[in-house]
GROMACS .gro file of C-alpha atoms in nm:
model
  313
    1MET     CA    1   0.879   1.005  -2.188
    2ASN     CA    2   0.521   0.881  -2.213
    3GLN     CA    3   0.455   0.820  -1.845
    4ALA     CA    4   0.559   0.949  -1.504
    5TYR     CA    5   0.492   0.833  -1.149
    6LEU     CA    6   0.322   0.950  -0.830
    7PHE     CA    7   0.419   0.792  -0.496
    8VAL     CA    8   0.161   0.840  -0.217
    9HIS     CA    9   0.316   0.771   0.123
   10PHE     CA   10   0.365   0.886   0.481
   11LYS     CA   11   0.673   0.973   0.690
   12GLU     CA   12   0.819   0.792   0.989
   13LYS     CA   13   0.798   1.061   1.254
   14SER     CA   14   0.696   1.055   1.620
   15THR     CA   15   0.479   1.364   1.568
   16PRO     CA   16   0.126   1.363   1.416
   17ASP     CA   17   0.234   1.542   1.096
   18GLY     CA   18   0.417   1.226   0.983
   19GLU     CA   19   0.098   1.018   0.966
   20GLN     CA   20  -0.063   1.226   0.693
   21VAL     CA   21  -0.069   1.206   0.311
   22TYR     CA   22   0.255   1.295   0.127
   23PHE     CA   23   0.331   1.291  -0.247
   24GLY     CA   24   0.653   1.213  -0.431
   25ILE     CA   25   0.689   1.231  -0.810
   26SER     CA   26   0.931   1.092  -1.066
   27LYS     CA   27   0.980   1.115  -1.442
   28ASP     CA   28   1.140   0.771  -1.472
   29GLY     CA   29   1.057   0.577  -1.154
   30PHE     CA   30   1.421   0.601  -1.043
   31CYS     CA   31   1.483   0.959  -0.932
   32TRP     CA   32   1.218   1.096  -0.694
   33GLU     CA   33   1.142   1.443  -0.568
   34PRO     CA   34   0.898   1.572  -0.305
   35VAL     CA   35   0.575   1.757  -0.376
   36ASN     CA   36   0.475   2.060  -0.166
   37GLU     CA   37   0.834   2.091  -0.041
   38GLY     CA   38   0.797   1.765   0.146
   39ASN     CA   39   0.498   1.883   0.351
   40PRO     CA   40   0.165   1.696   0.385
   41ILE     CA   41  -0.077   1.717   0.093
   42LEU     CA   42  -0.378   1.600   0.292
   43TRP     CA   43  -0.460   1.590   0.663
   44CYS     CA   44  -0.675   1.361   0.876
   45TYR     CA   45  -0.937   1.533   1.089
   46TYR     CA   46  -1.159   1.235   1.167
   47GLY     CA   47  -1.122   0.890   1.317
   48GLU     CA   48  -0.779   0.856   1.478
   49LYS     CA   49  -0.662   1.180   1.313
   50GLY     CA   50  -0.377   1.002   1.142
   51ALA     CA   51  -0.341   0.763   0.849
   52ARG     CA   52  -0.073   0.525   0.721
   53ASP     CA   53  -0.017   0.262   0.452
   54PHE     CA   54  -0.169   0.443   0.154
   55THR     CA   55  -0.290   0.319  -0.180
   56ILE     CA   56  -0.405   0.523  -0.479
   57THR     CA   57  -0.612   0.418  -0.779
   58TYR     CA   58  -0.837   0.562  -1.050
   59CYS     CA   59  -1.208   0.475  -1.044
   60LYS     CA   60  -1.353   0.449  -1.395
   61GLU     CA   61  -1.709   0.451  -1.261
   62THR     CA   62  -1.683   0.795  -1.097
   63GLY     CA   63  -1.392   0.945  -1.292
   64LYS     CA   64  -1.208   1.015  -0.966
   65TYR     CA   65  -0.876   0.925  -0.817
   66ILE     CA   66  -0.905   0.749  -0.483
   67ILE     CA   67  -0.662   0.745  -0.191
   68LEU     CA   68  -0.722   0.494   0.088
   69GLY     CA   69  -0.524   0.452   0.409
   70THR     CA   70  -0.518   0.279   0.746
   71ASP     CA   71  -0.712   0.483   1.003
   72LEU     CA   72  -0.438   0.487   1.267
   73SER     CA   73  -0.225   0.739   1.452
   74LEU     CA   74   0.059   0.591   1.653
   75ALA     CA   75   0.164   0.944   1.753
   76TYR     CA   76  -0.164   0.978   1.945
   77GLY     CA   77  -0.283   0.620   1.989
   78MET     CA   78   0.026   0.449   2.126
   79ARG     CA   79   0.040   0.719   2.394
   80GLY     CA   80  -0.334   0.690   2.452
   81GLN     CA   81  -0.584   0.414   2.402
   82TYR     CA   82  -0.337   0.144   2.294
   83HIS     CA   83  -0.106   0.167   2.598
   84ASN     CA   84   0.209   0.118   2.386
   85SER     CA   85   0.089  -0.228   2.280
   86TRP     CA   86   0.092  -0.343   1.915
   87LYS     CA   87  -0.137  -0.629   2.023
   88GLU     CA   88  -0.398  -0.378   2.142
   89VAL     CA   89  -0.371  -0.192   1.810
   90SER     CA   90  -0.416  -0.519   1.620
   91VAL     CA   91  -0.723  -0.629   1.813
   92ASN     CA   92  -0.893  -0.301   1.903
   93GLY     CA   93  -0.786  -0.074   1.619
   94SER     CA   94  -1.017   0.092   1.367
   95LYS     CA   95  -1.241  -0.115   1.142
   96CYS     CA   96  -1.251   0.183   0.904
   97LEU     CA   97  -1.031   0.314   0.627
   98SER     CA   98  -0.967   0.679   0.548
   99ILE     CA   99  -1.056   0.786   0.194
  100TRP     CA  100  -1.005   1.096  -0.023
  101GLU     CA  101  -1.126   1.163  -0.381
  102SER     CA  102  -1.008   1.393  -0.661
  103GLU     CA  103  -1.078   1.453  -1.029
  104ASP     CA  104  -0.734   1.597  -1.109
  105LEU     CA  105  -0.487   1.485  -0.834
  106LEU     CA  106  -0.463   1.850  -0.724
  107HIS     CA  107  -0.795   1.928  -0.554
  108TRP     CA  108  -0.908   1.668  -0.301
  109SER     CA  109  -1.217   1.604  -0.097
  110GLU     CA  110  -1.201   1.618   0.280
  111GLN     CA  111  -1.119   1.291   0.452
  112ARG     CA  112  -1.408   1.056   0.517
  113LEU     CA  113  -1.418   0.715   0.683
  114VAL     CA  114  -1.551   0.395   0.528
  115ARG     CA  115  -1.615   0.092   0.748
  116VAL     CA  116  -1.514  -0.235   0.580
  117GLY     CA  117  -1.467  -0.463   0.882
  118ASP     CA  118  -1.738  -0.584   1.119
  119GLU     CA  119  -1.696  -0.638   1.493
  120LYS     CA  120  -1.523  -0.973   1.438
  121PHE     CA  121  -1.230  -0.797   1.271
  122GLY     CA  122  -0.930  -0.648   1.442
  123CYS     CA  123  -0.767  -0.337   1.299
  124VAL     CA  124  -0.803  -0.299   0.921
  125TRP     CA  125  -0.445  -0.249   0.800
  126ALA     CA  126  -0.273  -0.151   0.478
  127PRO     CA  127  -0.543  -0.137   0.207
  128ASP     CA  128  -0.460  -0.189  -0.160
  129VAL     CA  129  -0.672  -0.211  -0.475
  130ILE     CA  130  -0.668  -0.409  -0.799
  131TYR     CA  131  -0.920  -0.379  -1.082
  132ASP     CA  132  -1.098  -0.698  -1.184
  133LYS     CA  133  -1.138  -0.652  -1.561
  134GLU     CA  134  -1.357  -0.960  -1.596
  135LYS     CA  135  -1.619  -0.845  -1.344
  136GLN     CA  136  -1.551  -0.472  -1.387
  137GLU     CA  137  -1.515  -0.425  -1.013
  138TYR     CA  138  -1.243  -0.304  -0.780
  139VAL     CA  139  -1.110  -0.554  -0.529
  140LEU     CA  140  -1.010  -0.380  -0.208
  141HIS     CA  141  -0.785  -0.601   0.004
  142TRP     CA  142  -0.616  -0.556   0.341
  143SER     CA  143  -0.471  -0.746   0.637
  144SER     CA  144  -0.654  -0.807   0.965
  145SER     CA  145  -0.661  -1.028   1.266
  146HIS     CA  146  -0.998  -1.196   1.326
  147LYS     CA  147  -1.208  -1.341   1.605
  148ASP     CA  148  -1.217  -1.678   1.422
  149ASP     CA  149  -0.865  -1.757   1.547
  150ASN     CA  150  -0.877  -1.538   1.858
  151TYR     CA  151  -0.697  -1.256   1.678
  152GLU     CA  152  -0.373  -1.455   1.663
  153LYS     CA  153  -0.254  -1.445   1.301
  154LYS     CA  154  -0.339  -1.177   1.050
  155ALA     CA  155  -0.462  -1.284   0.707
  156ILE     CA  156  -0.561  -1.107   0.384
  157TYR     CA  157  -0.929  -1.019   0.341
  158CYS     CA  158  -1.109  -0.841   0.059
  159CYS     CA  159  -1.434  -0.686  -0.054
  160ARG     CA  160  -1.556  -0.550  -0.386
  161THR     CA  161  -1.683  -0.214  -0.501
  162LYS     CA  162  -1.765  -0.033  -0.824
  163ASP     CA  163  -1.763   0.323  -0.691
  164PHE     CA  164  -1.585   0.319  -0.351
  165LYS     CA  165  -1.915   0.406  -0.187
  166GLU     CA  166  -2.090   0.068  -0.167
  167TYR     CA  167  -1.891  -0.242  -0.064
  168THR     CA  168  -1.962  -0.613  -0.049
  169GLU     CA  169  -1.922  -0.815   0.271
  170PRO     CA  170  -1.555  -0.898   0.341
  171VAL     CA  171  -1.424  -1.247   0.267
  172LEU     CA  172  -1.095  -1.425   0.324
  173LEU     CA  173  -0.858  -1.395   0.028
  174TYR     CA  174  -0.538  -1.559   0.155
  175ARG     CA  175  -0.419  -1.718   0.477
  176HIS     CA  176  -0.067  -1.858   0.515
  177PRO     CA  177  -0.068  -2.217   0.645
  178GLU     CA  178   0.184  -2.138   0.921
  179GLU     CA  179   0.233  -1.767   0.990
  180GLU     CA  180   0.051  -1.437   0.976
  181VAL     CA  181   0.068  -1.229   0.657
  182ILE     CA  182   0.027  -0.854   0.612
  183ASP     CA  183   0.074  -0.579   0.351
  184SER     CA  184  -0.074  -0.743   0.040
  185ALA     CA  185  -0.007  -0.596  -0.305
  186ILE     CA  186  -0.158  -0.769  -0.612
  187TYR     CA  187  -0.068  -0.719  -0.980
  188GLU     CA  188  -0.175  -0.881  -1.307
  189GLU     CA  189   0.071  -0.985  -1.575
  190ASN     CA  190  -0.024  -1.183  -1.886
  191GLY     CA  191  -0.349  -1.302  -1.731
  192ALA     CA  192  -0.194  -1.433  -1.407
  193PHE     CA  193  -0.209  -1.266  -1.067
  194TYR     CA  194   0.086  -1.205  -0.837
  195MET     CA  195   0.056  -1.117  -0.470
  196PHE     CA  196   0.338  -0.978  -0.257
  197VAL     CA  197   0.289  -1.014   0.119
  198ARG     CA  198   0.508  -0.994   0.423
  199ARG     CA  199   0.517  -1.320   0.614
  200GLY     CA  200   0.562  -1.300   0.991
  201GLY     CA  201   0.695  -1.546   1.243
  202SER     CA  202   1.052  -1.671   1.274
  203CYS     CA  203   1.101  -1.639   0.896
  204CYS     CA  204   0.985  -1.278   0.877
  205ARG     CA  205   1.031  -1.178   0.513
  206ASN     CA  206   0.843  -1.073   0.201
  207ILE     CA  207   0.718  -1.348  -0.028
  208LEU     CA  208   0.562  -1.364  -0.376
  209LEU     CA  209   0.254  -1.572  -0.456
  210ARG     CA  210   0.093  -1.659  -0.788
  211ALA     CA  211  -0.263  -1.752  -0.891
  212GLU     CA  212  -0.449  -1.815  -1.215
  213LYS     CA  213  -0.751  -1.623  -1.082
  214LEU     CA  214  -0.774  -1.309  -0.875
  215GLU     CA  215  -0.966  -1.493  -0.604
  216GLY     CA  216  -0.689  -1.755  -0.582
  217PRO     CA  217  -0.581  -2.004  -0.472
  218TYR     CA  218  -0.236  -1.846  -0.438
  219GLU     CA  219   0.084  -2.048  -0.423
  220GLN     CA  220   0.425  -1.928  -0.313
  221MET     CA  221   0.699  -1.878  -0.576
  222PRO     CA  222   1.029  -2.024  -0.444
  223VAL     CA  223   1.226  -1.846  -0.718
  224PHE     CA  224   1.150  -1.512  -0.549
  225ASP     CA  225   1.276  -1.651  -0.218
  226ASP     CA  226   1.598  -1.761  -0.388
  227SER     CA  227   1.660  -1.427  -0.558
  228THR     CA  228   1.608  -1.236  -0.232
  229SER     CA  229   1.778  -1.486   0.000
  230ASP     CA  230   2.056  -1.243   0.090
  231ILE     CA  231   1.812  -0.979   0.217
  232GLN     CA  232   1.813  -0.950   0.595
  233THR     CA  233   1.501  -1.097   0.754
  234GLY     CA  234   1.277  -0.908   0.992
  235VAL     CA  235   1.348  -0.553   0.869
  236TYR     CA  236   1.150  -0.515   0.542
  237GLU     CA  237   0.774  -0.488   0.487
  238ALA     CA  238   0.508  -0.305   0.283
  239PRO     CA  239   0.592  -0.433  -0.067
  240THR     CA  240   0.466  -0.221  -0.354
  241ALA     CA  241   0.549  -0.246  -0.723
  242VAL     CA  242   0.511  -0.053  -1.047
  243ARG     CA  243   0.564  -0.145  -1.409
  244LEU     CA  244   0.817   0.087  -1.567
  245GLU     CA  245   0.788   0.230  -1.917
  246ASP     CA  246   1.036  -0.025  -2.055
  247GLY     CA  247   0.824  -0.314  -1.926
  248ARG     CA  248   1.036  -0.405  -1.624
  249TRP     CA  249   0.890  -0.419  -1.276
  250CYS     CA  250   1.026  -0.222  -0.983
  251LEU     CA  251   0.951  -0.360  -0.638
  252PHE     CA  252   0.994  -0.135  -0.336
  253LEU     CA  253   1.038  -0.285   0.012
  254ASP     CA  254   0.999  -0.063   0.316
  255TYR     CA  255   1.307  -0.090   0.538
  256PHE     CA  256   1.231  -0.041   0.908
  257GLY     CA  257   1.558  -0.175   1.048
  258VAL     CA  258   1.669   0.151   1.208
  259PRO     CA  259   1.475   0.392   1.431
  260GLY     CA  260   1.322   0.720   1.317
  261GLU     CA  261   1.360   0.890   0.982
  262GLY     CA  262   1.639   0.660   0.860
  263GLN     CA  263   1.366   0.424   0.748
  264GLY     CA  264   1.226   0.410   0.394
  265TYR     CA  265   1.190   0.221   0.069
  266VAL     CA  266   1.460   0.013  -0.100
  267PRO     CA  267   1.419  -0.072  -0.475
  268PHE     CA  268   1.451  -0.406  -0.657
  269VAL     CA  269   1.410  -0.460  -1.032
  270ALA     CA  270   1.290  -0.762  -1.236
  271ASP     CA  271   1.226  -0.823  -1.605
  272SER     CA  272   0.885  -0.973  -1.522
  273LEU     CA  273   0.672  -1.090  -1.232
  274GLU     CA  274   0.659  -1.434  -1.390
  275SER     CA  275   1.037  -1.464  -1.358
  276GLY     CA  276   1.018  -1.386  -0.988
  277ARG     CA  277   1.382  -1.274  -0.991
  278PHE     CA  278   1.436  -0.931  -0.839
  279VAL     CA  279   1.776  -0.762  -0.813
  280ARG     CA  280   1.852  -0.491  -0.561
  281ALA     CA  281   1.922  -0.157  -0.731
  282ASP     CA  282   1.988   0.108  -0.465
  283GLU     CA  283   2.261   0.286  -0.659
  284ARG     CA  284   2.026   0.366  -0.947
  285PHE     CA  285   1.756   0.529  -0.734
  286SER     CA  286   1.743   0.851  -0.535
  287PHE     CA  287   1.490   0.966  -0.275
  288PRO     CA  288   1.476   1.306  -0.101
  289TYR     CA  289   1.385   1.136   0.231
  290GLY     CA  290   1.250   0.805   0.359
  291TYR     CA  291   0.922   0.728   0.188
  292LYS     CA  292   0.708   0.504   0.411
  293HIS     CA  293   0.439   0.251   0.319
  294GLY     CA  294   0.254   0.369   0.009
  295THR     CA  295   0.183   0.285  -0.354
  296ILE     CA  296   0.272   0.426  -0.694
  297LEU     CA  297   0.032   0.550  -0.961
  298THR     CA  298   0.139   0.583  -1.324
  299ILE     CA  299   0.057   0.935  -1.442
  300THR     CA  300   0.107   1.142  -1.757
  301PRO     CA  301   0.391   1.392  -1.808
  302MET     CA  302   0.129   1.670  -1.798
  303GLN     CA  303   0.008   1.550  -1.459
  304TYR     CA  304   0.366   1.538  -1.339
  305GLU     CA  305   0.417   1.901  -1.436
  306ALA     CA  306   0.089   2.005  -1.275
  307LEU     CA  307   0.179   1.832  -0.948
  308SER     CA  308   0.526   1.985  -0.943
  309LYS     CA  309   0.398   2.341  -1.001
  310HIS     CA  310   0.075   2.339  -0.798
  311LYS     CA  311   0.058   2.577  -0.502
  312TRP     CA  312  -0.073   2.364  -0.217
  313GLY     CA  313  -0.276   2.532   0.055
   0.00000   0.00000   0.00000
């Protein structure tokens, strides 16, 4: 074993402790176990005092690991300022992201907020990061509604940073010609770029896009639609993928088709992103509970051992 895996996620709970930072670890990407006995690793004390939809990356410029998440607490907010309305969340939600930093994955900074959307943006949802090797910058991308179309259909926006302290002005990265899109996840393979997103509307399902350049333009891959045609529409979101040690790709789709803690990720495996053909593989994977919207970081076996043995405060 030359690599292991860290899954940063939240839990689907109606109480505030669910919308915090949780870790899961795996030696092979198939069998997962909780860190800290399944309790939160990090807590939100600022903004909405809850966070969801996490991503994790390593910043070469600062030598620190970075966790980013949506600044949103449904446990508090839906009962409070959003009046049980997803539309109000979408339009009036936070323009900030929550961020934490660490040099070793064990000791983390306190939560801080970074504002990436201006007043024309609705809520800034589901951040993710890809490194642009050509420009040596990190591209931070997310989904938002926008004043330009009266906050009707969410699209994917992005900005750039070298250190996760200074950010460029946000620009549009991808807008679907017909429906809203959310939950972008971008990966590079053999010089091409592949973006998973969840398409809304009457055909609510996850799709795969391809581009020759990181900035696009992105075009939909019908072969992915064909290979996942038997997946029920309207109950999967939050795609995230990782390249396994044997070169295959594992795509996780977040199943939200049942209420409460029965929700969580379902795995699919493909030989390559270029092939676009993913096969469901539930029977080969095991999870201690339902992992909700997060991303996976490839780590070393030593880091795996350190995470599994660390005494969390």
